[in-house]
mmCIF file of C-alpha atoms in Angstrom:
data_model
loop_
_atom_site.group_PDB
_atom_site.id
_atom_site.type_symbol
_atom_site.label_atom_id
_atom_site.label_comp_id
_atom_site.label_asym_id
_atom_site.label_seq_id
_atom_site.Cartn_x
_atom_site.Cartn_y
_atom_site.Cartn_z
ATOM 1 C CA UNK A 300 0.000 0.000 0.000
ATOM 2 C CA UNK A 301 1.138 3.538 -0.743
ATOM 3 C CA UNK A 302 0.553 6.665 1.296
ATOM 4 C CA UNK A 303 -1.115 9.515 -0.585
ATOM 5 C CA UNK A 304 -0.560 13.109 0.536
ATOM 6 C CA UNK A 305 -3.287 15.531 -0.524
ATOM 7 C CA UNK A 306 -2.146 19.171 -0.429
ATOM 8 C CA UNK A 307 -4.889 21.816 -0.531
ATOM 9 C CA UNK A 308 -4.163 25.572 -0.436
ATOM 10 C CA UNK A 309 -6.997 27.234 1.469
ATOM 11 C CA UNK A 310 -8.267 30.771 1.074
ATOM 12 C CA UNK A 311 -11.718 31.861 2.307
ATOM 13 C CA UNK A 312 -13.182 28.354 2.001
ATOM 14 C CA UNK A 313 -15.062 27.838 5.246
ATOM 15 C CA UNK A 314 -18.108 26.539 3.343
ATOM 16 C CA UNK A 315 -16.338 23.863 1.290
ATOM 17 C CA UNK A 316 -13.638 22.332 3.501
ATOM 18 C CA UNK A 317 -15.839 19.903 5.413
ATOM 19 C CA UNK A 318 -17.418 18.494 2.256
ATOM 20 C CA UNK A 319 -13.996 18.231 0.640
ATOM 21 C CA UNK A 320 -12.670 16.264 3.611
ATOM 22 C CA UNK A 321 -15.683 13.932 3.714
ATOM 23 C CA UNK A 322 -15.489 13.156 -0.002
ATOM 24 C CA UNK A 323 -11.735 12.527 0.177
ATOM 25 C CA UNK A 324 -12.230 10.250 3.189
ATOM 26 C CA UNK A 325 -14.880 8.185 1.427
ATOM 27 C CA UNK A 326 -12.860 8.013 -1.773
ATOM 28 C CA UNK A 327 -9.637 6.776 -0.122
ATOM 29 C CA UNK A 328 -11.278 4.441 2.396
ATOM 30 C CA UNK A 329 -14.067 2.925 0.298
ATOM 31 C CA UNK A 330 -12.894 3.287 -3.310
ATOM 32 C CA UNK A 331 -9.103 3.166 -3.356
ATOM 33 C CA UNK A 332 -8.564 1.447 0.027
ATOM 34 C CA UNK A 333 -5.328 3.357 0.485
ATOM 35 C CA UNK A 334 -3.985 5.407 3.442
ATOM 36 C CA UNK A 335 -3.913 9.162 3.023
ATOM 37 C CA UNK A 336 -3.083 12.411 4.758
ATOM 38 C CA UNK A 337 -4.746 15.754 4.071
ATOM 39 C CA UNK A 338 -2.535 18.832 4.378
ATOM 40 C CA UNK A 339 -4.536 22.060 4.532
ATOM 41 C CA UNK A 340 -2.524 25.257 4.104
ATOM 42 C CA UNK A 341 -4.356 28.399 5.164
ATOM 43 C CA UNK A 342 -3.093 31.259 2.988
ATOM 44 C CA UNK A 343 -4.148 33.912 5.515
ATOM 45 C CA UNK A 344 -7.898 33.550 4.953
ATOM 46 C CA UNK A 345 -10.231 36.357 6.004
ATOM 47 C CA UNK A 346 -13.089 34.091 7.048
ATOM 48 C CA UNK A 347 -13.373 31.180 9.499
ATOM 49 C CA UNK A 348 -11.480 28.709 7.357
ATOM 50 C CA UNK A 349 -8.845 27.987 9.998
ATOM 51 C CA UNK A 350 -11.506 27.295 12.646
ATOM 52 C CA UNK A 351 -13.070 24.731 10.300
ATOM 53 C CA UNK A 352 -9.619 23.262 9.703
ATOM 54 C CA UNK A 353 -9.074 22.913 13.462
ATOM 55 C CA UNK A 354 -12.414 21.150 13.814
ATOM 56 C CA UNK A 355 -11.440 18.671 11.094
ATOM 57 C CA UNK A 356 -8.081 18.136 12.778
ATOM 58 C CA UNK A 357 -9.833 17.320 16.066
ATOM 59 C CA UNK A 358 -11.951 14.698 14.250
ATOM 60 C CA UNK A 359 -9.124 13.092 12.289
ATOM 61 C CA UNK A 360 -5.387 13.303 12.961
ATOM 62 C CA UNK A 361 -4.721 12.537 9.304
ATOM 63 C CA UNK A 362 -5.691 16.152 8.689
ATOM 64 C CA UNK A 363 -2.629 18.372 9.069
ATOM 65 C CA UNK A 364 -2.817 22.133 9.420
ATOM 66 C CA UNK A 365 -0.487 24.921 8.374
ATOM 67 C CA UNK A 366 -1.246 28.637 8.630
ATOM 68 C CA UNK A 367 0.887 31.160 6.775
ATOM 69 C CA UNK A 368 1.676 34.584 8.220
ATOM 70 C CA UNK A 369 0.290 36.489 5.215
ATOM 71 C CA UNK A 370 -1.242 35.838 1.828
ATOM 72 C CA UNK A 371 1.672 34.492 -0.218
ATOM 73 C CA UNK A 372 -0.439 33.090 -3.065
ATOM 74 C CA UNK A 373 -1.459 29.647 -4.235
ATOM 75 C CA UNK A 374 1.945 28.449 -5.572
ATOM 76 C CA UNK A 375 3.653 29.296 -2.278
ATOM 77 C CA UNK A 376 0.878 27.556 -0.323
ATOM 78 C CA UNK A 377 1.282 24.446 -2.469
ATOM 79 C CA UNK A 378 5.045 24.414 -1.918
ATOM 80 C CA UNK A 379 4.487 24.887 1.801
ATOM 81 C CA UNK A 380 2.088 21.949 1.947
ATOM 82 C CA UNK A 381 4.385 19.754 -0.136
ATOM 83 C CA UNK A 382 7.202 20.344 2.347
ATOM 84 C CA UNK A 383 5.105 18.547 4.991
ATOM 85 C CA UNK A 384 3.975 15.711 2.703
ATOM 86 C CA UNK A 385 5.190 12.230 3.594
ATOM 87 C CA UNK A 386 3.372 10.226 0.952
ATOM 88 C CA UNK A 387 4.751 8.199 -1.937
ATOM 89 C CA UNK A 388 2.401 10.180 -4.145
ATOM 90 C CA UNK A 389 1.478 13.844 -3.670
ATOM 91 C CA UNK A 390 -1.831 15.223 -4.925
ATOM 92 C CA UNK A 391 -2.556 18.942 -5.257
ATOM 93 C CA UNK A 392 -6.070 20.258 -5.721
ATOM 94 C CA UNK A 393 -8.140 23.385 -5.125
ATOM 95 C CA UNK A 394 -10.310 24.048 -2.100
ATOM 96 C CA UNK A 395 -13.466 25.134 -3.960
ATOM 97 C CA UNK A 396 -14.775 21.637 -4.896
ATOM 98 C CA UNK A 397 -14.242 22.264 -8.608
ATOM 99 C CA UNK A 398 -11.729 19.399 -8.524
ATOM 100 C CA UNK A 399 -13.849 16.326 -7.695
ATOM 101 C CA UNK A 400 -12.017 13.948 -5.320
ATOM 102 C CA UNK A 401 -13.784 11.095 -7.125
ATOM 103 C CA UNK A 402 -11.531 11.742 -10.154
ATOM 104 C CA UNK A 403 -8.338 10.957 -8.222
ATOM 105 C CA UNK A 404 -8.430 7.155 -8.745
ATOM 106 C CA UNK A 405 -8.221 7.424 -12.538
ATOM 107 C CA UNK A 406 -5.231 9.769 -12.209
ATOM 108 C CA UNK A 407 -3.487 7.546 -9.665
ATOM 109 C CA UNK A 408 -4.085 4.493 -11.844
ATOM 110 C CA UNK A 409 -1.914 5.989 -14.597
ATOM 111 C CA UNK A 410 1.062 6.325 -12.241
ATOM 112 C CA UNK A 411 0.555 2.796 -10.946
ATOM 113 C CA UNK A 412 0.281 1.243 -14.396
ATOM 114 C CA UNK A 413 2.878 3.388 -16.177
ATOM 115 C CA UNK A 414 6.132 3.628 -14.179
ATOM 116 C CA UNK A 415 7.653 5.844 -16.882
ATOM 117 C CA UNK A 416 5.167 8.634 -16.026
ATOM 118 C CA UNK A 417 6.229 11.092 -13.300
ATOM 119 C CA UNK A 418 3.193 13.348 -13.047
ATOM 120 C CA UNK A 419 -0.458 13.234 -14.102
ATOM 121 C CA UNK A 420 -2.479 16.415 -14.545
ATOM 122 C CA UNK A 421 -6.219 16.569 -14.933
ATOM 123 C CA UNK A 422 -7.491 17.959 -18.231
ATOM 124 C CA UNK A 423 -10.913 19.474 -17.643
ATOM 125 C CA UNK A 424 -13.598 17.962 -19.872
ATOM 126 C CA UNK A 425 -16.155 20.674 -19.193
ATOM 127 C CA UNK A 426 -14.328 23.688 -17.843
ATOM 128 C CA UNK A 427 -16.594 25.771 -15.580
ATOM 129 C CA UNK A 428 -14.448 28.918 -15.516
ATOM 130 C CA UNK A 429 -15.799 32.208 -16.858
ATOM 131 C CA UNK A 430 -14.691 33.522 -20.249
ATOM 132 C CA UNK A 431 -12.044 35.808 -18.719
ATOM 133 C CA UNK A 432 -10.395 32.872 -16.958
ATOM 134 C CA UNK A 433 -10.631 30.698 -20.072
ATOM 135 C CA UNK A 434 -9.106 33.432 -22.252
ATOM 136 C CA UNK A 435 -6.321 34.013 -19.748
ATOM 137 C CA UNK A 436 -5.633 30.282 -19.550
ATOM 138 C CA UNK A 437 -5.469 29.989 -23.344
ATOM 139 C CA UNK A 438 -3.012 32.886 -23.648
ATOM 140 C CA UNK A 439 -0.919 31.561 -20.761
ATOM 141 C CA UNK A 440 -0.786 28.059 -22.248
ATOM 142 C CA UNK A 441 0.235 29.432 -25.649
ATOM 143 C CA UNK A 442 3.022 31.547 -24.156
ATOM 144 C CA UNK A 443 4.212 28.770 -21.824
ATOM 145 C CA UNK A 444 4.410 26.356 -24.744
ATOM 146 C CA UNK A 445 6.777 28.693 -26.573
ATOM 147 C CA UNK A 446 8.811 29.825 -23.572
ATOM 148 C CA UNK A 447 9.362 26.431 -21.942
ATOM 149 C CA UNK A 448 9.285 24.381 -25.157
ATOM 150 C CA UNK A 449 6.677 22.081 -23.660
ATOM 151 C CA UNK A 450 4.355 19.750 -25.520
ATOM 152 C CA UNK A 451 1.584 21.981 -26.936
ATOM 153 C CA UNK A 452 -0.951 19.236 -26.209
ATOM 154 C CA UNK A 453 -0.057 19.157 -22.507
ATOM 155 C CA UNK A 454 -2.480 21.191 -20.387
ATOM 156 C CA UNK A 455 -1.090 22.527 -17.109
ATOM 157 C CA UNK A 456 -3.636 22.537 -14.297
ATOM 158 C CA UNK A 457 -3.556 22.684 -10.501
ATOM 159 C CA UNK A 458 -5.253 19.263 -10.214
ATOM 160 C CA UNK A 459 -2.282 16.891 -10.310
ATOM 161 C CA UNK A 460 -0.653 13.834 -8.764
ATOM 162 C CA UNK A 461 3.153 13.534 -8.633
ATOM 163 C CA UNK A 462 5.741 10.995 -7.621
ATOM 164 C CA UNK A 463 7.632 11.926 -4.484
ATOM 165 C CA UNK A 464 11.044 12.417 -6.129
ATOM 166 C CA UNK A 465 9.559 15.082 -8.401
ATOM 167 C CA UNK A 466 8.108 16.932 -5.416
ATOM 168 C CA UNK A 467 11.467 16.834 -3.635
ATOM 169 C CA UNK A 468 13.175 18.257 -6.720
ATOM 170 C CA UNK A 469 10.562 21.022 -6.920
ATOM 171 C CA UNK A 470 11.109 21.958 -3.268
ATOM 172 C CA UNK A 471 14.812 22.535 -3.923
ATOM 173 C CA UNK A 472 14.016 25.327 -6.362
ATOM 174 C CA UNK A 473 14.822 28.732 -4.917
ATOM 175 C CA UNK A 474 13.399 30.969 -7.617
ATOM 176 C CA UNK A 475 11.313 34.009 -6.738
ATOM 177 C CA UNK A 476 7.525 33.521 -7.065
ATOM 178 C CA UNK A 477 7.678 30.002 -8.538
ATOM 179 C CA UNK A 478 4.871 28.702 -10.746
ATOM 180 C CA UNK A 479 4.240 25.024 -9.979
ATOM 181 C CA UNK A 480 3.298 23.979 -13.517
ATOM 182 C CA UNK A 481 6.346 25.678 -14.998
ATOM 183 C CA UNK A 482 8.632 24.053 -12.423
ATOM 184 C CA UNK A 483 7.285 20.599 -13.217
ATOM 185 C CA UNK A 484 7.711 21.088 -16.976
ATOM 186 C CA UNK A 485 11.306 22.205 -16.417
ATOM 187 C CA UNK A 486 12.051 19.187 -14.222
ATOM 188 C CA UNK A 487 10.416 16.381 -16.186
ATOM 189 C CA UNK A 488 9.091 15.668 -19.665
ATOM 190 C CA UNK A 489 7.194 12.622 -18.414
ATOM 191 C CA UNK A 490 3.963 14.459 -17.648
ATOM 192 C CA UNK A 491 0.635 13.366 -19.090
ATOM 193 C CA UNK A 492 -2.980 14.505 -19.004
ATOM 194 C CA UNK A 493 -6.023 12.519 -17.945
ATOM 195 C CA UNK A 494 -9.546 13.780 -18.711
ATOM 196 C CA UNK A 495 -11.364 14.742 -15.503
ATOM 197 C CA UNK A 496 -14.677 16.314 -14.670
ATOM 198 C CA UNK A 497 -14.665 19.960 -13.608
ATOM 199 C CA UNK A 498 -17.493 20.974 -11.290
ATOM 200 C CA UNK A 499 -19.046 24.407 -11.048
ATOM 201 C CA UNK A 500 -18.099 26.582 -8.099
ATOM 202 C CA UNK A 501 -20.649 26.258 -5.291
ATOM 203 C CA UNK A 502 -19.653 29.242 -3.175
ATOM 204 C CA UNK A 503 -18.037 32.613 -3.847
ATOM 205 C CA UNK A 504 -16.108 33.438 -6.971
ATOM 206 C CA UNK A 505 -12.640 32.853 -8.291
ATOM 207 C CA UNK A 506 -9.741 34.942 -6.978
ATOM 208 C CA UNK A 507 -8.217 34.894 -10.467
ATOM 209 C CA UNK A 508 -9.332 38.280 -11.734
ATOM 210 C CA UNK A 509 -8.437 39.632 -15.170
ATOM 211 C CA UNK A 510 -5.809 41.879 -13.589
ATOM 212 C CA UNK A 511 -4.201 38.960 -11.765
ATOM 213 C CA UNK A 512 -4.152 36.842 -14.913
ATOM 214 C CA UNK A 513 -2.444 39.646 -16.841
ATOM 215 C CA UNK A 514 0.113 40.171 -14.068
ATOM 216 C CA UNK A 515 0.852 36.450 -13.888
ATOM 217 C CA UNK A 516 1.282 36.301 -17.662
ATOM 218 C CA UNK A 517 3.658 39.280 -17.726
ATOM 219 C CA UNK A 518 5.631 37.762 -14.874
ATOM 220 C CA UNK A 519 5.910 34.434 -16.686
ATOM 221 C CA UNK A 520 7.086 36.156 -19.866
ATOM 222 C CA UNK A 521 9.736 38.317 -18.202
ATOM 223 C CA UNK A 522 11.084 35.481 -16.042
ATOM 224 C CA UNK A 523 11.142 32.688 -18.617
ATOM 225 C CA UNK A 524 11.737 34.477 -21.905
ATOM 226 C CA UNK A 525 13.718 37.295 -23.519
ATOM 227 C CA UNK A 526 10.991 37.740 -26.122
ATOM 228 C CA UNK A 527 10.160 41.372 -25.121
ATOM 229 C CA UNK A 528 13.815 42.362 -25.452
ATOM 230 C CA UNK A 529 14.046 40.666 -28.845
ATOM 231 C CA UNK A 530 10.894 42.445 -30.054
ATOM 232 C CA UNK A 531 12.197 45.866 -28.985
ATOM 233 C CA UNK A 532 15.596 45.096 -30.521
ATOM 234 C CA UNK A 533 14.027 44.122 -33.836
ATOM 235 C CA UNK A 534 11.796 47.210 -33.864
ATOM 236 C CA UNK A 535 14.841 49.363 -33.232
ATOM 237 C CA UNK A 536 16.808 47.659 -36.016
ATOM 238 C CA UNK A 537 13.958 47.980 -38.508
ATOM 239 C CA UNK A 538 13.448 51.629 -37.565
ATOM 240 C CA UNK A 539 17.159 52.355 -38.036
ATOM 241 C CA UNK A 540 17.206 50.721 -41.474
ATOM 242 C CA UNK A 541 14.034 52.560 -42.462
ATOM 243 C CA UNK A 542 15.573 55.893 -41.380
ATOM 244 C CA UNK A 543 18.622 55.191 -43.563
ATOM 245 C CA UNK A 544 16.442 54.447 -46.580
ATOM 246 C CA UNK A 545 14.330 57.517 -45.900
ATOM 247 C CA UNK A 546 17.488 59.640 -45.636
ATOM 248 C CA UNK A 547 18.766 58.328 -48.968
ATOM 249 C CA UNK A 548 15.358 59.001 -50.553
ATOM 250 C CA UNK A 549 15.264 62.633 -49.386
ATOM 251 C CA UNK A 550 18.910 63.115 -50.355
ATOM 252 C CA UNK A 551 18.282 61.954 -53.913
ATOM 253 C CA UNK A 552 15.018 63.898 -54.095
ATOM 254 C CA UNK A 553 16.732 67.089 -52.968
ATOM 255 C CA UNK A 554 19.535 66.968 -55.558
ATOM 256 C CA UNK A 555 17.617 65.347 -58.442
ATOM 257 C CA UNK A 556 14.413 67.384 -58.283
ATOM 258 C CA UNK A 557 15.632 70.373 -56.300
ATOM 259 C CA UNK A 558 12.722 69.762 -53.910
ATOM 260 C CA UNK A 559 13.012 71.287 -50.439
ATOM 261 C CA UNK A 560 12.446 68.819 -47.615
ATOM 262 C CA UNK A 561 9.505 69.796 -45.446
ATOM 263 C CA UNK A 562 8.378 67.742 -42.539
ATOM 264 C CA UNK A 563 7.753 69.494 -39.229
ATOM 265 C CA UNK A 564 4.771 67.209 -38.558
ATOM 266 C CA UNK A 565 6.745 64.126 -39.604
ATOM 267 C CA UNK A 566 9.625 65.186 -37.349
ATOM 268 C CA UNK A 567 7.358 65.605 -34.354
ATOM 269 C CA UNK A 568 5.707 62.222 -34.932
ATOM 270 C CA UNK A 569 9.078 60.507 -35.316
ATOM 271 C CA UNK A 570 10.354 62.095 -32.116
ATOM 272 C CA UNK A 571 7.260 60.965 -30.223
ATOM 273 C CA UNK A 572 7.489 57.470 -31.705
ATOM 274 C CA UNK A 573 11.162 57.020 -30.883
ATOM 275 C CA UNK A 574 10.799 58.500 -27.405
ATOM 276 C CA UNK A 575 7.937 56.085 -26.758
ATOM 277 C CA UNK A 576 10.043 53.183 -28.035
ATOM 278 C CA UNK A 577 12.961 54.202 -25.813
ATOM 279 C CA UNK A 578 10.745 54.479 -22.749
ATOM 280 C CA UNK A 579 9.200 51.081 -23.558
ATOM 281 C CA UNK A 580 12.653 49.520 -23.826
ATOM 282 C CA UNK A 581 13.720 51.105 -20.531
ATOM 283 C CA UNK A 582 10.566 49.788 -18.882
ATOM 284 C CA UNK A 583 11.143 46.256 -20.129
ATOM 285 C CA UNK A 584 14.780 46.304 -19.061
ATOM 286 C CA UNK A 585 13.685 47.655 -15.670
ATOM 287 C CA UNK A 586 11.253 44.754 -15.323
ATOM 288 C CA UNK A 587 14.071 42.270 -15.915
ATOM 289 C CA UNK A 588 16.348 44.113 -13.476
ATOM 290 C CA UNK A 589 13.588 44.018 -10.837
ATOM 291 C CA UNK A 590 13.301 40.255 -11.241
ATOM 292 C CA UNK A 591 17.074 39.935 -10.865
ATOM 293 C CA UNK A 592 16.895 42.019 -7.678
ATOM 294 C CA UNK A 593 14.083 39.844 -6.310
ATOM 295 C CA UNK A 594 16.115 36.709 -7.027
ATOM 296 C CA UNK A 595 19.187 38.209 -5.339
ATOM 297 C CA UNK A 596 17.217 38.957 -2.158
ATOM 298 C CA UNK A 597 16.550 35.233 -1.629
ATOM 299 C CA UNK A 598 13.350 35.989 0.266
ATOM 300 C CA UNK A 599 11.450 32.932 1.556
ATOM 301 C CA UNK A 600 8.535 31.676 -0.505
ATOM 302 C CA UNK A 601 6.351 31.676 2.609
ATOM 303 C CA UNK A 602 6.415 32.254 6.361
ATOM 304 C CA UNK A 603 4.620 29.753 8.595
ATOM 305 C CA UNK A 604 2.699 31.342 11.446
ATOM 306 C CA UNK A 605 1.704 28.065 13.106
ATOM 307 C CA UNK A 606 1.258 24.415 12.211
ATOM 308 C CA UNK A 607 -0.195 21.192 13.569
ATOM 309 C CA UNK A 608 1.150 18.361 11.449
ATOM 310 C CA UNK A 609 2.271 15.620 13.863
#
């Protein structure tokens, strides 16, 4: 028998935690017949989530609790929970019941039957996210495919099961603001998808706003790719070549046709265009320098306020 560690980042989920626990308990005890531990990581919730977590802990010592000192974000909460995991297989899933625990057996079966596979990620058959989230996911997947040179058919989701060695390798990463899916793709090319059901959210709404999706995308681009620098470089090169050709054209026109060169409006527009391009380039370079500074600080991914995991 193998021990399964289920890591769940928790944020404002007082209404879903008890049902999540009960469904996981039934699934492991009556369907899979395997031992499990449930690691709940409170990412500084503003509701009574931690009180519900303590009540579950009192009922079942297989439930382990961690509370972070501030809201560090889902990836940091997942890493925090994984650091306490003792299982042969580690499962990560959301706290909002959109990841059905009943889908875990089909994912685990792939790892058991295919030893060459290191990680299985759920591919949602009927995604229940809103159009903003779906659009953001599509753009993020497209960019990640190019930046990390991953299989374009591989869908990165937060519903996943991993072998322990892969989790240990992920925990050794000391990059600033790590993205779990990106880390896994960089550490193994033996990741596969399994179709899973995706339930509608029962309570509240997603914390992934359009602004957050855009910020995450920009962060991914400027930490995993030099594409913005290449784009600005190419624009600058093309503009320089165009200015040379334009200079030659006006030079020939002036001497061949004795035509005076007028262009106050053109000059103003060119100055504005080039100043904008320069400022854009400075901004992009500044973004990269800020990431370098963040990496140099070596700040912790999370700070644990208290825990009950024994």
